[in-house]
Amino acid sequence: MTPDKGPDPDGDDPRDRDPPGHPTKKTRMSRAANVAAAIEEAAPPPMATLDVALQYGGIPCGEELKMKALIKATPTRAEKPKKAEVVLALDESMSMGVSSHAYSPAALLGNFCTNLFTSGVPGVELHLRVLMFGTEVVDQKIGGTNDPELVALNDKTRKDFLKIARNIDGRQGSTNIGAPILQGIKILKAHREHMKACIESGSATEEDLVPAQHVVCFTDGAANNGICHGGQLFNSIKEEIGDANIFVHFVGLGGSIMPEFITKAVDGGKAGVFASAPEAKDIATAYEEVFGFALETRMPFTVKIEDGKGEPRIEKLGMLIKERSALIDVWTPDNPTPGEYSWLKVTLMSNGQELEDTSQVLTSKWHDGKEPIDPSEAVKDALERETV
């Protein structure tokens, strides 16, 4: 029997409730929407902030000490980016099957891309480049050699992108995942340089520069050609990216995906997001999960560390969407004399530039004892959570 429309103790209309165990379409919100809602609830401050806590406040004299530092960072407050620059790397190896089989990975990916190129991402201007890959990389650049590296998805270009979607099929003999990703990073860096030149010439403004760029790779398996170890791929990705604000994400298609390979390739989430789509219905949700994070990225969680090791070093800790914390290793200098010394400087970075307003300089006390003293409860709690 249909319940009567009327007030409810909780203020809900009884007819709007889902049947037990059968959520309605209205209830099945995408993960991207949930991510966006959570982010809005925790709006960051106007300027990026950085706080650092040391594992110990007292350091024994006469030796270098390795300890943990808890770094907490909050990105600058900014509107959600209205523009996204993305290279799509699409697997067309033989294991993807043929698109004529409705439930093959090739058919599922083709259908997904058709929907993406038809509808885009609401409220976001997508600038795209598509690379197909298997044994070789097949560049599907739209336009000529003098055109921008990335092309806006709009009514003028939609038919060209849809043509790419219709031609997705399993046709190459092996899977070289590293090649399209590294090529995609080069494309994004070249496009950013193009945008900088446009700003200098007056044909674009600083607002046309996106805070971060992304490579999104869709694949149904692990690499069996080229770089075949996830850790090696991560090292190559890291070297190719350099100081740029570029992230690499993966959407795993089907049940044969090798999560260990991809998890290592994204360094456990520091270099990008890994979402899995074991069935057809999961592809759109996985992509939304990736973009729910990617399109909210205001800046990278990248810090410059200057400590007792001498040479400054850069730690890349992932995307900075809202407040995040991370534990890193730091080394004290070898001070032979008791006293109070400043020895650690931590600074947030973006696109290779230090954000000086975020710099934190830390001071510790050296003593004549044999062990470090004055442990930090905050670092202790973070270490316990990391262990769990």
Short mmCIF file of C-alpha atoms in Angstrom, two decimals:
data_model
loop_
_atom_site.label_atom_id
_atom_site.label_comp_id
_atom_site.label_asym_id
_atom_site.label_seq_id
_atom_site.Cartn_x
_atom_site.Cartn_y
_atom_site.Cartn_z
CA MET A 1 0.00 0.00 0.00
CA THR A 2 1.33 3.48 -0.83
CA PRO A 3 1.83 5.52 2.34
CA ASP A 4 -0.06 8.76 2.72
CA LYS A 5 1.77 11.97 1.98
CA GLY A 6 2.25 13.75 5.23
CA PRO A 7 4.65 14.91 7.93
CA ASP A 8 7.10 12.48 9.49
CA PRO A 9 8.99 12.75 12.80
CA ASP A 10 12.18 13.20 10.78
CA GLY A 11 10.57 15.65 8.38
CA ASP A 12 10.68 13.19 5.44
CA ASP A 13 7.90 12.16 3.10
CA PRO A 14 7.39 8.39 3.64
CA ARG A 15 6.85 7.91 -0.09
CA ASP A 16 10.34 9.22 -0.82
CA ARG A 17 12.05 6.48 1.15
CA ASP A 18 13.76 3.56 -0.56
CA PRO A 19 12.36 0.06 -0.19
CA PRO A 20 14.56 -1.98 2.18
CA GLY A 21 17.57 -3.32 0.29
CA HIS A 22 16.56 -1.59 -2.98
CA PRO A 23 18.11 1.90 -3.26
CA THR A 24 16.60 4.08 -5.95
CA LYS A 25 18.51 5.93 -8.64
CA LYS A 26 18.18 9.10 -6.57
CA THR A 27 19.92 7.38 -3.67
CA ARG A 28 22.78 5.93 -5.75
CA MET A 29 24.86 9.08 -5.83
CA SER A 30 28.18 8.82 -7.56
CA ARG A 31 31.33 8.66 -5.51
CA ALA A 32 32.43 11.87 -7.20
CA ALA A 33 29.41 13.70 -5.79
CA ASN A 34 30.17 12.39 -2.31
CA VAL A 35 33.77 13.53 -2.64
CA ALA A 36 32.69 16.99 -3.77
CA ALA A 37 30.20 17.29 -0.89
CA ALA A 38 32.84 16.33 1.67
CA ILE A 39 35.27 18.85 0.23
CA GLU A 40 32.73 21.66 0.36
CA GLU A 41 32.11 20.95 4.05
CA ALA A 42 35.79 21.55 4.80
CA ALA A 43 36.57 24.70 2.84
CA PRO A 44 40.29 25.53 3.04
CA PRO A 45 41.67 28.88 4.27
CA PRO A 46 42.39 31.74 1.83
CA MET A 47 46.10 30.90 1.70
CA ALA A 48 47.89 27.54 1.81
CA THR A 49 49.10 26.59 5.29
CA LEU A 50 51.73 24.21 6.63
CA ASP A 51 52.34 22.82 10.12
CA VAL A 52 55.17 20.49 11.13
CA ALA A 53 55.59 18.42 14.31
CA LEU A 54 58.80 16.54 15.16
CA GLN A 55 58.86 13.08 16.69
CA TYR A 56 61.24 14.27 19.45
CA GLY A 57 61.95 17.66 20.99
CA GLY A 58 65.26 16.68 22.62
CA ILE A 59 68.19 15.30 20.60
CA PRO A 60 71.31 13.55 21.97
CA CYS A 61 74.60 15.23 21.11
CA GLY A 62 77.29 13.60 19.05
CA GLU A 63 75.37 11.72 16.36
CA GLU A 64 72.99 12.18 13.47
CA LEU A 65 69.44 11.08 14.34
CA LYS A 66 66.75 9.92 11.93
CA MET A 67 63.21 10.69 13.10
CA LYS A 68 59.72 11.24 11.78
CA ALA A 69 58.13 14.61 11.04
CA LEU A 70 54.34 14.96 10.78
CA ILE A 71 53.50 17.41 8.02
CA LYS A 72 49.99 18.86 7.86
CA ALA A 73 49.08 21.00 4.85
CA THR A 74 45.96 22.81 3.68
CA PRO A 75 45.61 24.12 0.10
CA THR A 76 44.77 27.65 -0.84
CA ARG A 77 41.07 28.39 -1.03
CA ALA A 78 39.99 28.64 -4.64
CA GLU A 79 36.94 27.91 -6.70
CA LYS A 80 36.63 24.43 -8.12
CA PRO A 81 38.58 24.46 -11.40
CA LYS A 82 36.21 25.04 -14.32
CA LYS A 83 38.74 23.70 -16.80
CA ALA A 84 40.53 20.35 -16.94
CA GLU A 85 43.48 19.26 -19.07
CA VAL A 86 43.57 15.50 -19.51
CA VAL A 87 45.35 12.95 -21.68
CA LEU A 88 43.34 9.72 -22.00
CA ALA A 89 45.45 6.59 -22.56
CA LEU A 90 43.17 3.82 -23.86
CA ASP A 91 44.24 0.18 -24.03
CA GLU A 92 43.67 -1.50 -27.42
CA SER A 93 45.69 -4.66 -26.82
CA MET A 94 44.23 -8.01 -27.92
CA SER A 95 43.17 -8.87 -24.37
CA MET A 96 40.57 -6.07 -24.59
CA GLY A 97 38.59 -8.32 -26.95
CA VAL A 98 36.52 -7.06 -29.86
CA SER A 99 33.91 -4.34 -29.68
CA SER A 100 31.35 -6.54 -31.46
CA HIS A 101 31.11 -8.58 -28.23
CA ALA A 102 28.84 -6.45 -26.07
CA TYR A 103 30.52 -7.21 -22.72
CA SER A 104 34.17 -7.22 -23.83
CA PRO A 105 36.44 -4.59 -22.23
CA ALA A 106 36.78 -2.95 -25.67
CA ALA A 107 33.01 -2.60 -26.06
CA LEU A 108 32.59 -1.33 -22.50
CA LEU A 109 35.37 1.24 -22.92
CA GLY A 110 33.94 2.31 -26.29
CA ASN A 111 30.50 2.85 -24.78
CA PHE A 112 31.93 4.78 -21.88
CA CYS A 113 33.98 7.07 -24.16
CA THR A 114 30.93 7.64 -26.34
CA ASN A 115 29.01 8.83 -23.29
CA LEU A 116 31.93 10.97 -22.09
CA PHE A 117 32.46 12.64 -25.47
CA THR A 118 28.72 13.18 -25.88
CA SER A 119 28.01 14.69 -22.47
CA GLY A 120 31.40 15.84 -21.16
CA VAL A 121 31.69 16.68 -17.45
CA PRO A 122 28.99 19.10 -16.23
CA GLY A 123 30.38 22.51 -15.38
CA VAL A 124 33.89 21.68 -16.61
CA GLU A 125 35.56 22.64 -19.88
CA LEU A 126 37.50 19.52 -20.89
CA HIS A 127 40.67 19.85 -22.96
CA LEU A 128 41.69 16.40 -24.17
CA ARG A 129 44.16 14.31 -26.12
CA VAL A 130 43.62 10.60 -26.74
CA LEU A 131 46.42 8.04 -27.02
CA MET A 132 45.62 4.44 -27.96
CA PHE A 133 48.19 1.87 -26.92
CA GLY A 134 49.20 -1.77 -27.09
CA THR A 135 52.62 -2.65 -28.47
CA GLU A 136 52.84 0.87 -29.92
CA VAL A 137 51.27 4.23 -29.11
CA VAL A 138 48.76 5.54 -31.65
CA ASP A 139 48.28 9.29 -31.23
CA GLN A 140 44.73 10.43 -31.97
CA LYS A 141 45.53 14.16 -31.94
CA ILE A 142 42.75 16.28 -33.37
CA GLY A 143 43.97 19.06 -35.64
CA GLY A 144 47.29 19.70 -37.35
CA THR A 145 50.86 20.03 -36.12
CA ASN A 146 50.39 23.76 -35.47
CA ASP A 147 47.28 23.25 -33.35
CA PRO A 148 47.45 23.12 -29.51
CA GLU A 149 48.51 19.85 -27.88
CA LEU A 150 45.08 19.54 -26.27
CA VAL A 151 41.73 20.26 -27.89
CA ALA A 152 38.58 21.47 -26.15
CA LEU A 153 35.66 19.05 -26.18
CA ASN A 154 32.82 21.10 -27.66
CA ASP A 155 30.26 21.01 -30.44
CA LYS A 156 32.94 21.73 -33.03
CA THR A 157 35.20 18.80 -32.02
CA ARG A 158 32.65 16.35 -30.66
CA LYS A 159 32.29 14.36 -33.88
CA ASP A 160 36.07 13.85 -34.04
CA PHE A 161 36.17 12.51 -30.49
CA LEU A 162 33.14 10.28 -31.12
CA LYS A 163 34.91 8.82 -34.14
CA ILE A 164 37.75 7.79 -31.82
CA ALA A 165 35.27 6.13 -29.46
CA ARG A 166 33.66 4.14 -32.28
CA ASN A 167 37.06 2.75 -33.33
CA ILE A 168 38.08 1.37 -29.93
CA ASP A 169 38.92 -2.33 -30.36
CA GLY A 170 41.45 -4.93 -29.29
CA ARG A 171 43.94 -4.95 -32.17
CA GLN A 172 47.53 -4.81 -30.85
CA GLY A 173 49.48 -7.80 -29.68
CA SER A 174 50.93 -6.71 -26.31
CA THR A 175 50.47 -4.15 -23.54
CA ASN A 176 53.04 -1.37 -23.07
CA ILE A 177 51.44 0.83 -20.41
CA GLY A 178 54.47 3.00 -19.72
CA ALA A 179 54.88 4.39 -23.25
CA PRO A 180 51.52 6.27 -23.51
CA ILE A 181 51.78 7.55 -19.94
CA LEU A 182 55.24 9.04 -20.45
CA GLN A 183 54.17 10.46 -23.82
CA GLY A 184 51.05 11.91 -22.18
CA ILE A 185 53.17 13.69 -19.56
CA LYS A 186 55.30 15.23 -22.34
CA ILE A 187 52.12 16.40 -24.10
CA LEU A 188 50.77 18.05 -20.95
CA LYS A 189 54.06 19.83 -20.26
CA ALA A 190 54.21 21.08 -23.85
CA HIS A 191 50.63 22.33 -23.62
CA ARG A 192 51.38 24.25 -20.44
CA GLU A 193 54.35 25.92 -22.12
CA HIS A 194 52.04 26.82 -25.02
CA MET A 195 49.59 28.42 -22.56
CA LYS A 196 52.40 30.38 -20.91
CA ALA A 197 53.40 31.73 -24.34
CA CYS A 198 49.78 32.72 -24.97
CA ILE A 199 49.74 34.61 -21.66
CA GLU A 200 52.93 36.48 -22.61
CA SER A 201 51.43 37.43 -25.96
CA GLY A 202 48.20 38.61 -24.37
CA SER A 203 45.96 35.98 -25.98
CA ALA A 204 45.34 34.25 -22.64
CA THR A 205 45.37 35.14 -18.94
CA GLU A 206 46.74 33.52 -15.79
CA GLU A 207 43.24 32.18 -15.14
CA ASP A 208 43.66 29.93 -18.20
CA LEU A 209 46.38 27.95 -16.40
CA VAL A 210 44.91 24.94 -14.60
CA PRO A 211 46.24 24.11 -11.10
CA ALA A 212 47.04 20.52 -12.13
CA GLN A 213 47.03 18.31 -15.23
CA HIS A 214 46.17 14.63 -15.50
CA VAL A 215 46.85 11.44 -17.44
CA VAL A 216 44.07 8.85 -17.07
CA CYS A 217 44.94 5.33 -18.25
CA PHE A 218 42.25 2.71 -18.94
CA THR A 219 43.65 -0.83 -19.10
CA ASP A 220 42.47 -4.40 -18.50
CA GLY A 221 45.76 -5.90 -17.35
CA ALA A 222 49.39 -5.45 -16.33
CA ALA A 223 52.20 -4.44 -18.69
CA ASN A 224 53.87 -7.28 -20.62
CA ASN A 225 55.94 -5.00 -22.87
CA GLY A 226 58.18 -2.03 -22.10
CA ILE A 227 58.34 -1.20 -18.39
CA CYS A 228 56.82 -4.27 -16.70
CA HIS A 229 57.37 -3.46 -13.02
CA GLY A 230 55.12 -0.97 -11.25
CA GLY A 231 57.91 0.50 -9.15
CA GLN A 232 60.07 1.11 -12.22
CA LEU A 233 57.13 2.77 -13.97
CA PHE A 234 56.62 5.07 -10.98
CA ASN A 235 60.28 6.08 -11.06
CA SER A 236 60.02 6.87 -14.78
CA ILE A 237 56.79 8.82 -14.22
CA LYS A 238 58.39 10.79 -11.38
CA GLU A 239 61.46 11.63 -13.48
CA GLU A 240 59.37 12.69 -16.49
CA ILE A 241 57.03 14.89 -14.41
CA GLY A 242 59.85 16.71 -12.64
CA ASP A 243 58.46 19.85 -10.97
CA ALA A 244 55.20 19.92 -12.94
CA ASN A 245 51.80 19.55 -11.25
CA ILE A 246 50.88 16.39 -13.18
CA PHE A 247 49.16 13.29 -11.81
CA VAL A 248 48.70 9.86 -13.36
CA HIS A 249 45.53 7.87 -12.65
CA PHE A 250 44.40 4.38 -13.60
CA VAL A 251 40.99 2.82 -14.20
CA GLY A 252 41.31 -0.97 -14.17
CA LEU A 253 38.87 -2.71 -16.51
CA GLY A 254 37.57 -6.21 -15.84
CA GLY A 255 38.67 -8.94 -13.49
CA SER A 256 42.16 -9.56 -14.89
CA ILE A 257 43.67 -6.29 -13.69
CA MET A 258 46.87 -6.59 -11.61
CA PRO A 259 46.36 -4.21 -8.66
CA GLU A 260 49.89 -4.66 -7.32
CA PHE A 261 51.41 -3.31 -10.56
CA ILE A 262 49.19 -0.21 -10.60
CA THR A 263 49.42 0.43 -6.85
CA LYS A 264 53.22 0.57 -7.19
CA ALA A 265 52.95 2.71 -10.34
CA VAL A 266 51.02 5.38 -8.41
CA ASP A 267 53.22 4.93 -5.30
CA GLY A 268 50.27 3.91 -3.14
CA GLY A 269 48.24 6.97 -4.17
CA LYS A 270 50.97 9.64 -3.99
CA ALA A 271 51.26 9.95 -7.78
CA GLY A 272 47.58 9.51 -8.61
CA VAL A 273 44.37 7.58 -8.03
CA PHE A 274 43.66 3.92 -8.87
CA ALA A 275 40.00 2.97 -9.30
CA SER A 276 38.80 -0.48 -10.31
CA ALA A 277 35.90 -1.33 -12.62
CA PRO A 278 35.52 -5.14 -12.54
CA GLU A 279 32.14 -4.98 -14.31
CA ALA A 280 30.53 -2.80 -16.97
CA LYS A 281 28.40 -0.89 -14.51
CA ASP A 282 31.52 0.13 -12.55
CA ILE A 283 33.38 1.99 -15.31
CA ALA A 284 31.51 5.29 -15.05
CA THR A 285 31.67 5.19 -11.25
CA ALA A 286 35.41 4.48 -11.26
CA TYR A 287 36.01 7.33 -13.70
CA GLU A 288 33.88 9.63 -11.54
CA GLU A 289 35.92 8.61 -8.52
CA VAL A 290 39.13 9.56 -10.31
CA PHE A 291 37.72 12.87 -11.52
CA GLY A 292 36.02 13.58 -8.21
CA PHE A 293 39.54 13.94 -6.82
CA ALA A 294 41.33 15.17 -9.93
CA LEU A 295 39.01 18.07 -10.71
CA GLU A 296 39.10 19.24 -7.09
CA THR A 297 42.91 19.44 -6.99
CA ARG A 298 43.99 22.96 -6.04
CA MET A 299 47.69 22.16 -5.76
CA PRO A 300 50.07 19.26 -5.15
CA PHE A 301 51.11 18.08 -1.69
CA THR A 302 54.78 18.67 -2.47
CA VAL A 303 57.30 19.89 0.09
CA LYS A 304 60.92 20.97 0.04
CA ILE A 305 62.92 19.54 2.97
CA GLU A 306 66.15 21.14 4.24
CA ASP A 307 67.60 19.20 7.17
CA GLY A 308 70.84 17.68 8.49
CA LYS A 309 71.46 15.66 5.30
CA GLY A 310 72.85 18.77 3.64
CA GLU A 311 71.29 18.81 0.16
CA PRO A 312 67.65 19.96 -0.01
CA ARG A 313 65.23 17.36 -1.35
CA ILE A 314 61.67 17.31 -2.68
CA GLU A 315 58.97 15.00 -1.30
CA LYS A 316 55.91 14.47 -3.49
CA LEU A 317 53.04 13.31 -1.28
CA GLY A 318 50.07 13.42 -3.68
CA MET A 319 47.19 15.76 -4.45
CA LEU A 320 46.18 18.48 -2.00
CA ILE A 321 42.39 18.83 -2.13
CA LYS A 322 41.69 19.58 1.53
CA GLU A 323 43.72 19.30 4.73
CA ARG A 324 46.08 16.33 4.60
CA SER A 325 48.81 14.93 6.81
CA ALA A 326 51.85 12.79 6.03
CA LEU A 327 54.78 11.31 7.92
CA ILE A 328 58.23 11.75 6.40
CA ASP A 329 61.79 10.90 7.49
CA VAL A 330 64.10 13.75 8.51
CA TRP A 331 67.72 13.70 9.71
CA THR A 332 69.21 15.95 12.40
CA PRO A 333 72.71 17.39 12.10
CA ASP A 334 75.47 16.09 14.38
CA ASN A 335 75.73 18.82 17.03
CA PRO A 336 78.53 18.08 19.58
CA THR A 337 77.49 20.84 22.02
CA PRO A 338 74.25 20.98 24.06
CA GLY A 339 71.96 23.87 23.19
CA GLU A 340 69.03 24.98 21.09
CA TYR A 341 69.48 24.94 17.31
CA SER A 342 67.29 25.58 14.25
CA TRP A 343 67.91 22.77 11.82
CA LEU A 344 64.82 21.88 9.75
CA LYS A 345 62.99 23.95 7.12
CA VAL A 346 59.88 22.69 5.32
CA THR A 347 58.20 24.59 2.48
CA LEU A 348 55.22 23.84 0.26
CA MET A 349 55.92 23.90 -3.48
CA SER A 350 53.85 24.23 -6.65
CA ASN A 351 55.11 23.92 -10.24
CA GLY A 352 58.69 24.03 -8.98
CA GLN A 353 58.19 27.28 -7.07
CA GLU A 354 58.56 27.60 -3.29
CA LEU A 355 55.54 29.08 -1.49
CA GLU A 356 57.64 31.09 0.95
CA ASP A 357 54.68 32.13 3.10
CA THR A 358 54.26 28.46 4.10
CA SER A 359 57.87 27.90 5.23
CA GLN A 360 58.29 26.42 8.70
CA VAL A 361 61.67 26.48 10.49
CA LEU A 362 61.95 24.07 13.43
CA THR A 363 64.20 24.21 16.47
CA SER A 364 65.28 21.40 18.82
CA LYS A 365 67.31 21.11 22.01
CA TRP A 366 70.48 18.99 22.05
CA HIS A 367 71.44 17.33 25.34
CA ASP A 368 74.21 15.12 26.79
CA GLY A 369 72.01 12.02 27.12
CA LYS A 370 72.08 8.90 24.96
CA GLU A 371 68.45 8.83 23.78
CA PRO A 372 66.02 11.32 22.22
CA ILE A 373 63.51 12.81 24.67
CA ASP A 374 60.24 14.79 24.72
CA PRO A 375 58.25 12.63 22.24
CA SER A 376 55.36 14.21 20.35
CA GLU A 377 51.92 12.72 21.01
CA ALA A 378 50.71 13.85 17.58
CA VAL A 379 53.52 11.98 15.81
CA LYS A 380 53.03 8.94 18.06
CA ASP A 381 49.32 8.80 17.18
CA ALA A 382 50.08 9.18 13.46
CA LEU A 383 52.62 6.35 13.61
CA GLU A 384 50.08 4.09 15.34
CA ARG A 385 47.47 4.85 12.67
CA GLU A 386 50.03 4.17 9.94
CA THR A 387 50.88 0.81 11.53
CA VAL A 388 47.21 -0.20 11.70
#
